Amino acid sequence: MDFTLADEQELLLEGLDEWIDRYVTEQKIQKWYEEHGIPDEINKAFLDDGFGLLGLPEELGGVPFDTITKMLFIEEMGRKTCAALPLTNNVLGAYLAVHFGNESQQKLIFDEYFATGKNCIALAASEPEAGTDSANMQTTTKEKKGKFILNGTKTFVTDALEASYLLVVAKEEDPSRNNPKVSMWLVPSDMPGVSISPFHKIGSQVQSLCEVYLDNLELDESYLFGARYEGFKQLMHTFETDRLSVSAQCLGMAQASLEDAVEYAAQRYTFGKPIVEHQLIQEKLTDMEIKCQNMRNMLYRTAWERDSGFSIRLSGPLTKRYCAMTSIEVCNEAMQIFGGIGYTTETRATRGYLDCRAASWGAGTNEIMTYIASKQIVGKYVKQ
Amino acid sequence: MNIVVCCKLVPEEQDIQVGADRSISYAFAERKIGDYDLVAIEAAAQLAEATDGTLCAVSVGDDFLNNSKLRKAILSKGPDSLSVVTDTVPEQLDSFQTASILKSAIKALGDVDLVVCGEGSADVYAQQVGMILGELLDWSTLNAVSKAEMESGSLIVDRALEDRIETLKISLPAVVSVSADYAEPRIASMKEILAAGKKPVEEHAAGDFGALPDPAFQVVSVLAPISCERAEVIIEGSDDEQIAAFVENLCAHL
């Protein structure tokens, strides 16, 4: 078992650190959180310095990006900023277009992505009555005189305000549970009939999370994204590494909170000595370190399994559930070590706590992770 | 146009340990490309790109030059190839010895039109190697170059001095040392990092180039400055009286 990073991985992470030092300061992050967005030039610089090309095919100037390297990269972004900055996800739209878009959709998306560096596609899958229970999806297209009329309500759509396109998952004709005719439609977010309403969240302030109302949108076949009736399969493909990416981001923010807490504990004095010398603080720091190492070990192993062609149907949901829950515990203890300041917005740990909290729902709830994992666990151990 | 850039691996400042006896230990220090040399690499890479030329990085130093990651770090920032002189290089080289080895390594490369050096090394900062190297090669030599471009076979350079900016035209071959503000070093992309591992590296031993000249001086001792306790005098306010007290205190502690 070898945990050594390759030269290339180390150089990539060093380059990312340097990039963050150059473009992303703590002061800027606070400003972006207040203004609910990242300036255009930052997205563009991230692309121009090559980070937005990771995982794209070579003909688009991209380079291969294995799961382990991707996790190291996302973790480092979280560790260095202690913020859920969506930069590492900017490539999502281009990535989806590569895999599912037709030629003209690809052109639209690539042109925009390479000009701006911003994510162009917001995935509109969840609905008020169909989050975890995705089969209950009510959004439909109904064919009428050669047109497809799209109606429905989507919710918790990340990036809906920022992205130029919505990728709407809808059933054809009939919303009933057993209708397998699910397709994806690429719809401009300013198309007549689309209205978007952002939620006010407690964390992840630089990325919008919205309800999207789709009212009698008139589409034709050219709006189909990927193969007809393959929408569900495509959605699962999109989610495949999502759970690991979310885990890596949480781990990074937890690690940052731990590092800040240790630094603070070493210089904060009570009863005549630095609090790092008090046993209750030492116990907290020790458990926080154990938790970060556990998250890291689990994440890297799962990433390695995926890169090596093993199934991650059990380890994926286990990692996601563990990291989503444990990262909050680490940030929470960091806040506690900061004393009263931990309840203010003066520490990065507080931001980490609020941003990590999103992972208990995003990319699948903690509960659905249990549901998926438990079926795998039964299959693994019950001998027929 | 064939360009060479000289660069030096220096200890990471944060890893340098100072002993109670003020001794300085590099034992646990990682190495990195010197900050001024990163600027030189960027300047040379820009010139090579603008002239469709080639760029070779040359470095003289200890065993750290055998580290594959550090080699890739250099090669990911623009150079097409790397030439290292590492075997049998003494632990401490003075500027004249360094320039002598660099001269031989550059001569071994064949046709070279331009050599770019940094403002100084990030550790000793003697600012001499570029000048001595130019003299040894008997080429046009300039330092403090803040801008350079090729124009019909000559190099047009700016030198930003305290009270004026000189624009000079120099013939090639030449050795120029660029100032720290010449350019912002690039951040290598993954594509460049991956390509770096496939670029050629030429290895030389110092002995390949004949005997080293004797050092111009001997180091008697290297010690960290004497650290002093902080005075912790706090003067609050902005009245004339407080400002006067501030100045008085400041002068007293200088």
XYZ file of C-alpha atoms in Angstrom:
638
model
C 0.000 0.000 0.000
C 1.587 3.258 -1.083
C 0.240 6.636 -0.037
C 2.964 8.644 -1.775
C 1.709 11.289 -4.168
C 3.133 11.433 -7.683
C 5.349 14.416 -8.585
C 2.614 15.585 -10.929
C -0.029 15.525 -8.188
C 2.206 17.478 -5.809
C 3.017 20.056 -8.477
C -0.674 20.452 -9.336
C -1.533 21.081 -5.678
C 1.375 23.507 -5.259
C 0.185 25.350 -8.357
C -3.344 25.514 -6.948
C -2.012 26.902 -3.641
C -0.092 29.533 -5.529
C -3.146 30.379 -7.618
C -5.289 30.764 -4.503
C -2.650 32.975 -2.861
C -2.673 35.124 -5.965
C -6.408 35.370 -6.672
C -8.322 34.333 -3.565
C -7.667 36.010 -0.223
C -9.737 35.593 2.938
C -10.885 39.200 2.570
C -12.088 38.488 -0.966
C -13.930 35.336 0.111
C -15.788 37.330 2.744
C -16.731 39.924 0.145
C -17.904 37.246 -2.313
C -20.002 35.645 0.422
C -21.622 38.991 1.153
C -22.240 39.650 -2.537
C -23.357 36.065 -3.252
C -21.078 35.451 -6.204
C -17.566 35.117 -7.575
C -16.370 37.863 -9.967
C -16.189 36.931 -13.649
C -12.441 37.536 -13.848
C -11.802 34.910 -11.145
C -13.724 32.242 -13.063
C -11.858 33.211 -16.222
C -8.446 33.144 -14.514
C -9.197 29.680 -13.105
C -9.874 28.457 -16.631
C -6.966 30.328 -18.244
C -4.473 28.882 -15.773
C -5.587 25.428 -16.860
C -7.529 24.343 -13.766
C -10.846 24.531 -15.618
C -9.611 22.067 -18.239
C -9.014 19.146 -15.913
C -10.997 16.128 -17.041
C -11.937 17.487 -20.472
C -10.811 15.622 -23.614
C -7.496 16.486 -25.227
C -9.088 17.986 -28.341
C -10.559 20.675 -26.091
C -7.161 21.304 -24.511
C -7.993 19.140 -21.530
C -5.977 16.551 -19.657
C -6.976 13.272 -18.024
C -8.011 13.614 -14.396
C -8.246 10.405 -12.394
C -10.547 10.270 -9.390
C -7.734 10.342 -6.819
C -6.149 13.459 -8.319
C -9.567 15.087 -8.586
C -10.225 14.419 -4.895
C -6.805 15.771 -3.876
C -7.539 18.880 -5.916
C -11.005 19.524 -4.464
C -9.789 18.769 -0.934
C -6.932 21.264 -1.294
C -9.317 23.951 -2.579
C -11.473 23.378 0.530
C -8.483 23.292 2.886
C -6.864 26.412 1.550
C -10.064 28.523 1.499
C -12.310 26.882 4.121
C -15.184 27.799 1.842
C -17.457 25.976 -0.568
C -16.159 27.822 -3.623
C -17.692 26.249 -6.731
C -14.636 26.904 -8.956
C -13.717 23.228 -9.166
C -17.233 22.572 -10.461
C -17.153 25.224 -13.207
C -16.278 22.565 -15.754
C -19.566 20.705 -15.118
C -21.471 22.161 -18.085
C -18.652 21.459 -20.544
C -18.250 17.968 -19.095
C -21.954 17.212 -19.565
C -21.851 18.587 -23.111
C -18.886 16.349 -23.958
C -20.765 13.272 -22.778
C -24.335 13.954 -23.864
C -24.638 17.096 -25.990
C -25.297 17.070 -29.731
C -22.973 19.026 -31.984
C -24.826 22.328 -31.820
C -25.335 22.070 -28.049
C -21.643 21.341 -27.639
C -20.746 24.401 -29.676
C -23.004 26.652 -27.595
C -21.657 25.333 -24.316
C -17.974 25.193 -25.290
C -18.026 28.698 -26.808
C -19.508 30.115 -23.653
C -17.349 28.119 -21.276
C -14.084 28.980 -23.005
C -15.071 32.657 -23.129
C -16.111 32.950 -19.473
C -14.850 29.976 -17.451
C -18.249 29.841 -15.740
C -20.387 26.766 -15.329
C -22.995 26.941 -18.109
C -25.423 24.232 -17.013
C -27.570 24.000 -13.871
C -28.925 20.544 -13.289
C -32.667 20.680 -12.569
C -33.550 17.223 -11.269
C -35.089 17.473 -7.766
C -38.718 18.443 -7.285
C -40.754 19.468 -4.252
C -42.280 15.959 -4.174
C -39.358 14.126 -5.747
C -35.947 14.573 -4.131
C -34.756 11.284 -2.714
C -37.919 9.708 -4.139
C -36.920 10.548 -7.711
C -39.417 8.142 -9.298
C -42.190 10.454 -8.105
C -41.022 13.154 -10.536
C -44.000 15.160 -11.857
C -42.347 17.304 -14.532
C -43.476 16.177 -17.977
C -43.239 16.931 -21.650
C -46.424 16.378 -23.657
C -46.182 16.013 -27.396
C -48.468 18.353 -29.299
C -48.283 18.942 -33.056
C -44.626 17.935 -33.242
C -43.678 20.085 -30.218
C -42.909 18.980 -26.683
C -44.642 21.126 -24.074
C -42.658 21.136 -20.810
C -44.349 21.816 -17.471
C -43.264 21.326 -13.878
C -41.485 22.717 -10.834
C -37.869 21.943 -10.001
C -36.235 22.715 -6.695
C -32.795 22.907 -5.080
C -31.325 23.734 -8.479
C -27.717 24.731 -7.829
C -26.354 27.542 -10.012
C -29.745 28.292 -11.663
C -29.140 32.062 -11.356
C -25.575 31.907 -12.712
C -25.818 29.315 -15.499
C -27.169 30.157 -18.944
C -28.805 26.763 -19.376
C -30.977 24.490 -17.291
C -30.758 20.764 -17.760
C -34.287 19.641 -17.015
C -35.057 16.022 -16.276
C -38.634 15.183 -17.304
C -40.920 12.245 -18.013
C -42.694 12.004 -21.331
C -46.488 12.301 -21.254
C -47.205 10.494 -17.996
C -45.884 11.412 -14.514
C -46.724 8.059 -12.934
C -44.059 6.187 -10.977
C -43.665 3.331 -13.389
C -43.116 5.493 -16.484
C -39.479 4.867 -17.466
C -39.521 7.406 -20.325
C -37.264 9.956 -18.658
C -35.287 12.366 -20.855
C -33.033 15.391 -20.360
C -33.747 18.744 -22.020
C -31.277 21.606 -22.366
C -33.269 24.811 -21.924
C -31.916 28.388 -21.970
C -32.625 29.794 -18.515
C -34.049 32.986 -20.031
C -36.539 31.119 -22.248
C -40.149 32.383 -22.029
C -41.988 30.272 -19.449
C -38.967 29.838 -17.135
C -38.972 31.623 -13.807
C -36.321 31.267 -11.138
C -36.566 32.050 -7.457
C -33.489 31.710 -5.221
C -33.615 30.361 -1.664
C -31.960 32.213 1.219
C -29.464 29.730 2.597
C -27.410 29.582 5.793
C -24.161 28.688 3.983
C -22.479 28.173 0.600
C -23.211 31.814 -0.101
C -21.438 32.187 -3.443
C -23.634 29.771 -5.346
C -27.387 30.099 -5.803
C -29.861 27.375 -4.899
C -33.204 27.955 -6.577
C -36.722 26.889 -7.310
C -37.406 26.820 -11.030
C -40.896 27.035 -12.483
C -41.394 25.690 -15.998
C -44.626 26.906 -17.522
C -45.624 25.613 -20.960
C -42.157 25.694 -22.530
C -42.365 24.863 -26.212
C -39.503 22.574 -27.160
C -38.607 20.500 -30.182
C -36.275 17.536 -30.498
C -33.221 19.774 -30.839
C -33.536 20.566 -27.115
C -33.113 16.905 -26.185
C -29.841 16.445 -24.301
C -28.433 12.981 -24.791
C -30.491 10.026 -25.851
C -34.269 10.046 -25.550
C -35.523 7.983 -22.578
C -31.955 7.699 -21.233
C -32.355 10.620 -18.840
C -32.284 8.564 -15.677
C -29.143 6.688 -16.679
C -27.456 9.953 -17.643
C -28.431 11.459 -14.302
C -26.825 8.547 -12.457
C -23.652 8.955 -14.542
C -23.534 12.622 -13.510
C -23.957 11.720 -9.841
C -21.295 9.038 -9.955
C -18.355 11.097 -8.710
C -20.513 13.870 -7.267
C -20.726 12.135 -3.916
C -16.967 11.823 -3.708
C -16.410 15.440 -4.782
C -18.749 16.639 -2.032
C -16.879 14.450 0.454
C -13.526 15.900 -0.627
C -14.793 19.455 -0.250
C -16.092 18.697 3.272
C -12.810 17.054 4.240
C -10.865 20.103 3.034
C -12.992 22.503 5.058
C -12.807 20.277 8.163
C -9.017 20.116 7.824
C -8.849 23.922 7.509
C -10.986 24.304 10.659
C -8.718 21.896 12.526
C -5.590 23.780 11.447
C -7.087 27.129 12.481
C -8.201 25.696 15.827
C -4.728 24.309 16.590
C -3.088 27.597 15.736
C -5.532 29.448 17.975
C -5.195 26.961 20.838
C -1.420 27.356 20.787
C -1.551 31.122 21.328
C -4.695 31.577 23.433
C -3.879 31.597 27.184
C -6.203 30.721 30.045
C -5.196 30.006 33.628
C -1.615 30.911 32.805
C -0.985 28.539 29.927
C -1.939 28.123 26.288
C -5.237 26.256 26.028
C -3.525 23.605 23.886
C -2.000 22.410 27.176
C -5.421 21.821 28.754
C -6.442 18.190 28.486
C -10.023 18.826 27.348
C -8.700 20.823 24.396
C -6.080 18.155 23.685
C -8.817 15.529 23.532
C -10.824 17.611 21.093
C -7.827 18.173 18.834
C -6.899 14.509 18.941
C -10.391 13.395 17.958
C -10.557 16.033 15.231
C -7.275 14.764 13.801
C -8.523 11.151 13.928
C -11.695 12.180 12.122
C -9.817 14.052 9.386
C -7.470 11.119 8.869
C -10.399 8.714 8.740
C -12.268 10.825 6.201
C -9.133 11.094 4.098
C -8.334 7.395 4.222
C -11.874 6.449 3.284
C -12.092 8.987 0.475
C -8.735 8.091 -1.072
C -9.484 4.392 -0.880
C -12.864 4.820 -2.552
C -11.292 7.006 -5.238
C -8.603 4.371 -5.745
C -11.288 1.672 -6.071
C -13.041 3.697 -8.737
C -9.812 4.340 -10.657
C -8.947 0.648 -10.413
C -12.261 -0.437 -11.852
C -13.806 -1.776 -8.646
C -17.429 -1.082 -7.793
C -17.974 1.801 -5.350
C -21.652 1.002 -4.816
C -20.941 0.374 -1.141
C -17.884 2.515 -0.463
C -19.323 5.544 -2.335
C -22.385 6.078 -0.122
C -20.420 5.114 3.003
C -17.788 7.762 2.232
C -20.378 10.398 1.439
C -22.373 9.746 4.607
C -19.292 9.622 6.815
C -17.676 12.779 5.414
C -20.910 14.808 5.413
C -21.563 14.002 9.070
C -17.997 13.970 10.397
C -16.833 17.198 8.770
C -19.547 19.080 10.681
C -18.345 17.515 13.938
C -14.782 18.686 13.269
C -15.864 22.241 12.369
C -18.172 22.283 15.387
C -15.347 21.380 17.773
C -13.107 23.961 16.108
C -15.782 26.600 16.809
C -15.886 25.428 20.433
C -12.112 25.806 20.789
C -12.411 29.384 19.549
C -14.651 30.119 22.536
C -17.200 32.910 22.057
C -15.474 33.991 18.832
C -16.591 30.639 17.406
C -20.159 31.918 17.403
C -19.228 34.982 15.347
C -18.392 35.250 11.666
C -14.765 36.051 12.577
C -13.474 32.493 12.153
C -13.193 30.361 9.067
C -14.390 27.371 11.092
C -17.848 28.953 11.397
C -18.058 29.244 7.631
C -16.792 25.687 7.247
C -19.486 24.485 9.636
C -22.275 26.172 7.665
C -20.893 25.109 4.288
C -20.245 21.478 5.294
C -23.814 21.260 6.567
C -25.082 21.389 2.967
C -23.520 17.992 2.277
C -26.074 16.243 4.469
C -28.582 16.839 1.663
C -26.600 17.655 -1.479
C -25.709 14.718 -3.761
C -28.078 12.533 -1.720
C -29.185 12.785 1.917
C -27.382 11.006 4.744
C -30.468 8.819 5.042
C -30.540 7.723 1.406
C -26.820 6.908 1.699
C -27.759 4.535 4.526
C -30.530 3.040 2.421
C -28.215 2.405 -0.557
C -25.346 1.166 1.601
C -27.478 -1.166 3.739
C -28.718 -3.040 0.671
C -25.101 -3.535 -0.381
C -24.088 -4.597 3.109
C -26.831 -7.237 3.222
C -25.756 -8.505 -0.198
C -22.154 -8.592 0.939
C -22.653 -10.637 4.104
C -25.872 -12.654 3.813
C -25.040 -16.066 2.399
C -27.933 -17.450 0.390
C 16.782 31.979 -31.318
C 18.309 29.689 -28.684
C 17.822 30.970 -25.173
C 19.248 29.680 -21.903
C 17.896 30.532 -18.491
C 19.971 29.960 -15.365
C 18.217 28.970 -12.180
C 19.138 27.849 -8.697
C 17.384 25.624 -6.195
C 17.355 27.294 -2.783
C 16.164 26.146 0.656
C 12.530 26.815 1.630
C 12.817 29.726 4.064
C 10.211 28.315 6.434
C 12.175 25.065 6.870
C 15.457 26.729 7.859
C 16.256 26.129 11.522
C 18.208 28.537 13.719
C 19.976 26.964 16.701
C 20.398 28.495 20.156
C 24.012 29.265 19.142
C 22.655 31.175 16.089
C 23.827 28.407 13.763
C 21.692 27.909 10.669
C 20.632 24.427 9.635
C 19.298 23.460 6.242
C 19.097 19.770 7.196
C 15.311 19.643 7.126
C 14.790 22.233 4.413
C 13.059 21.299 1.189
C 14.316 23.001 -1.930
C 12.447 25.249 -4.341
C 13.245 27.323 -7.412
C 14.481 30.726 -6.216
C 11.843 33.452 -6.504
C 14.050 35.715 -8.664
C 14.883 32.775 -10.903
C 11.177 32.067 -11.403
C 10.951 35.563 -12.874
C 13.979 34.835 -15.089
C 12.359 31.615 -16.331
C 9.161 33.512 -17.135
C 11.071 36.293 -18.939
C 13.056 33.752 -20.959
C 9.932 31.715 -21.753
C 8.155 34.826 -23.024
C 11.125 35.719 -25.234
C 11.332 32.155 -26.555
C 7.604 32.138 -27.319
C 7.739 35.556 -28.994
C 10.659 34.536 -31.229
C 9.603 30.940 -31.785
C 12.913 30.007 -30.210
C 14.106 27.241 -27.930
C 14.639 27.514 -24.211
C 16.978 25.423 -22.108
C 17.211 25.804 -18.333
C 20.658 25.326 -16.779
C 21.254 24.716 -13.111
C 24.299 23.964 -10.975
C 23.902 22.531 -7.522
C 23.817 19.666 -5.070
C 21.849 16.398 -4.961
C 18.500 18.160 -4.925
C 18.935 18.642 -8.671
C 18.410 14.889 -8.998
C 14.927 15.228 -7.490
C 12.445 14.384 -10.239
C 9.748 16.691 -8.872
C 12.046 19.724 -8.823
C 13.208 18.961 -12.358
C 9.597 18.760 -13.496
C 8.825 21.978 -11.618
C 11.465 23.798 -13.706
C 10.410 22.156 -16.967
C 6.687 22.843 -16.396
C 7.271 26.588 -16.470
C 8.350 27.004 -20.075
C 11.791 25.474 -20.801
C 11.985 22.788 -23.508
C 14.940 21.069 -21.873
C 17.103 21.111 -18.781
C 20.842 20.797 -18.301
C 22.063 20.089 -14.771
C 25.549 20.051 -13.350
C 25.282 18.296 -10.056
C 27.844 15.574 -9.642
C 30.983 16.511 -7.669
C 29.781 20.067 -7.201
C 31.221 21.328 -3.895
C 28.691 22.224 -1.214
C 29.590 25.882 -1.364
C 30.412 27.681 -4.561
C 31.244 31.325 -4.810
C 29.848 33.439 -7.616
C 32.957 33.091 -9.771
C 32.974 29.293 -9.482
C 29.242 29.111 -10.255
C 29.650 31.353 -13.289
C 32.617 29.254 -14.478
C 30.595 26.029 -14.383
C 27.602 27.727 -16.018
C 29.860 28.986 -18.788
C 31.049 25.442 -19.537
C 27.515 24.040 -19.412
C 26.302 26.758 -21.797
C 29.231 26.172 -24.158
C 28.358 22.454 -24.146
C 24.870 23.319 -25.449
C 26.308 24.681 -28.710
C 24.655 27.695 -30.341
C 23.219 29.992 -27.700
C 22.076 33.532 -28.517
C 20.887 34.757 -25.172
C 21.310 33.849 -21.508
C 18.781 35.121 -18.978
C 19.577 35.230 -15.255
C 17.567 36.377 -12.261
C 18.228 39.513 -10.262
C 20.100 37.470 -7.668
C 19.821 34.115 -5.976
C 17.052 33.911 -3.385
C 19.453 32.662 -0.696
C 22.740 34.594 -0.952
C 21.582 37.372 -3.321
C 25.103 38.368 -4.385
C 23.767 39.592 -7.783
C 27.085 38.673 -9.386
C 26.697 35.447 -11.355
C 25.005 36.993 -14.404
C 27.665 39.711 -14.708
C 30.624 37.355 -14.224
C 29.108 34.832 -16.638
C 28.796 37.524 -19.341
C 32.409 38.506 -18.798
C 33.623 34.888 -18.934
C 31.705 34.307 -22.167
C 32.899 37.676 -23.463
C 29.335 38.589 -24.470
C 27.295 41.785 -24.078
C 26.159 41.869 -20.459
C 23.474 43.887 -18.674
C 21.664 43.734 -15.380
C 18.494 45.368 -13.976
C 16.605 44.613 -17.192
C 12.896 45.235 -16.668
C 11.710 44.623 -20.238
C 13.201 42.998 -23.323
C 12.145 42.263 -26.867
C 13.835 41.167 -30.061
C 13.967 43.575 -32.947
C 15.694 42.658 -36.210
C 18.406 40.560 -34.638
C 19.104 42.814 -31.651
C 17.687 42.856 -28.178
C 15.946 46.063 -27.092
C 15.887 46.283 -23.313
C 14.622 48.680 -20.663
C 16.581 49.227 -17.481
C 14.507 50.896 -14.790
C 16.898 52.987 -12.705
C 16.051 55.180 -9.762
C 15.422 58.356 -11.732
C 15.053 57.201 -15.334
C 14.322 54.321 -17.643
C 17.092 53.527 -20.102
C 16.219 51.842 -23.382
C 19.227 50.097 -24.831
C 19.899 48.079 -27.932
C 22.376 45.256 -27.527
C 23.841 42.822 -29.965
C 23.719 39.102 -29.440
C 24.964 36.867 -27.974
C 24.275 38.443 -24.620
C 23.728 37.732 -20.937
C 20.980 39.723 -19.233
C 19.897 39.658 -15.611
C 16.239 40.615 -15.240
C 14.760 42.566 -12.354
C 12.213 41.003 -9.989
C 9.357 43.014 -11.496
C 10.013 41.877 -15.092
C 7.032 39.490 -15.187
C 4.743 37.465 -12.983
C 5.836 33.812 -13.074
C 3.287 31.498 -14.633
C 1.407 28.831 -12.717
C 2.011 25.605 -14.590
C -1.116 23.834 -15.789
C -1.555 20.072 -15.430
C -0.881 19.791 -19.151
C 2.485 21.511 -18.738
C 3.237 19.438 -15.627
C 2.532 16.204 -17.496
C 4.600 17.356 -20.482
C 7.520 18.282 -18.191
C 8.182 14.628 -17.378
C 8.793 13.904 -21.054
C 11.274 16.714 -21.731
C 14.984 15.899 -22.097
C 17.396 16.406 -19.202
C 21.131 16.517 -19.810
C 23.326 15.607 -16.838
C 26.898 16.742 -16.307
C 29.454 16.335 -13.573
C 31.442 19.416 -12.629
C 34.568 17.414 -13.381
C 33.503 17.125 -17.039
C 34.506 20.750 -17.463
C 38.032 20.584 -16.035
C 39.263 21.785 -12.658
C 37.217 24.340 -10.765
C 38.863 27.709 -10.190
C 39.896 28.308 -6.582
C 37.265 30.071 -4.487
C 37.733 33.803 -4.249
C 37.087 33.736 -0.506
C 36.568 31.339 2.370
C 33.511 31.385 4.546
C 34.583 31.874 8.142
C 31.157 31.640 9.737
C 27.454 32.043 8.944
C 25.261 32.994 11.881
C 21.702 34.233 12.266
C 21.378 37.854 13.440
C 21.177 38.348 17.203
C 17.490 38.376 18.053
C 16.320 40.970 20.534
C 13.279 41.075 22.765
C 10.371 43.169 21.577
C 10.263 46.472 23.426
C 6.449 46.339 23.545
C 6.054 50.081 23.961
C 2.526 51.061 23.006
C 1.677 54.691 22.369
C -1.961 55.360 21.615
C -3.461 58.438 20.017
C -2.645 60.859 17.208
C -1.833 64.124 19.001
C 1.463 65.885 18.309
C 2.679 64.927 21.764
C 2.037 61.213 21.165
C 3.591 61.341 17.724
C 6.677 63.012 19.206
C 6.849 60.289 21.844
C 6.516 57.661 19.121
C 9.374 59.159 17.091
C 11.530 59.514 20.190
C 10.995 55.880 21.130
C 11.617 54.712 17.617
C 14.916 56.610 17.398
C 15.980 55.320 20.799
C 15.553 51.730 19.648
C 17.216 52.041 16.253
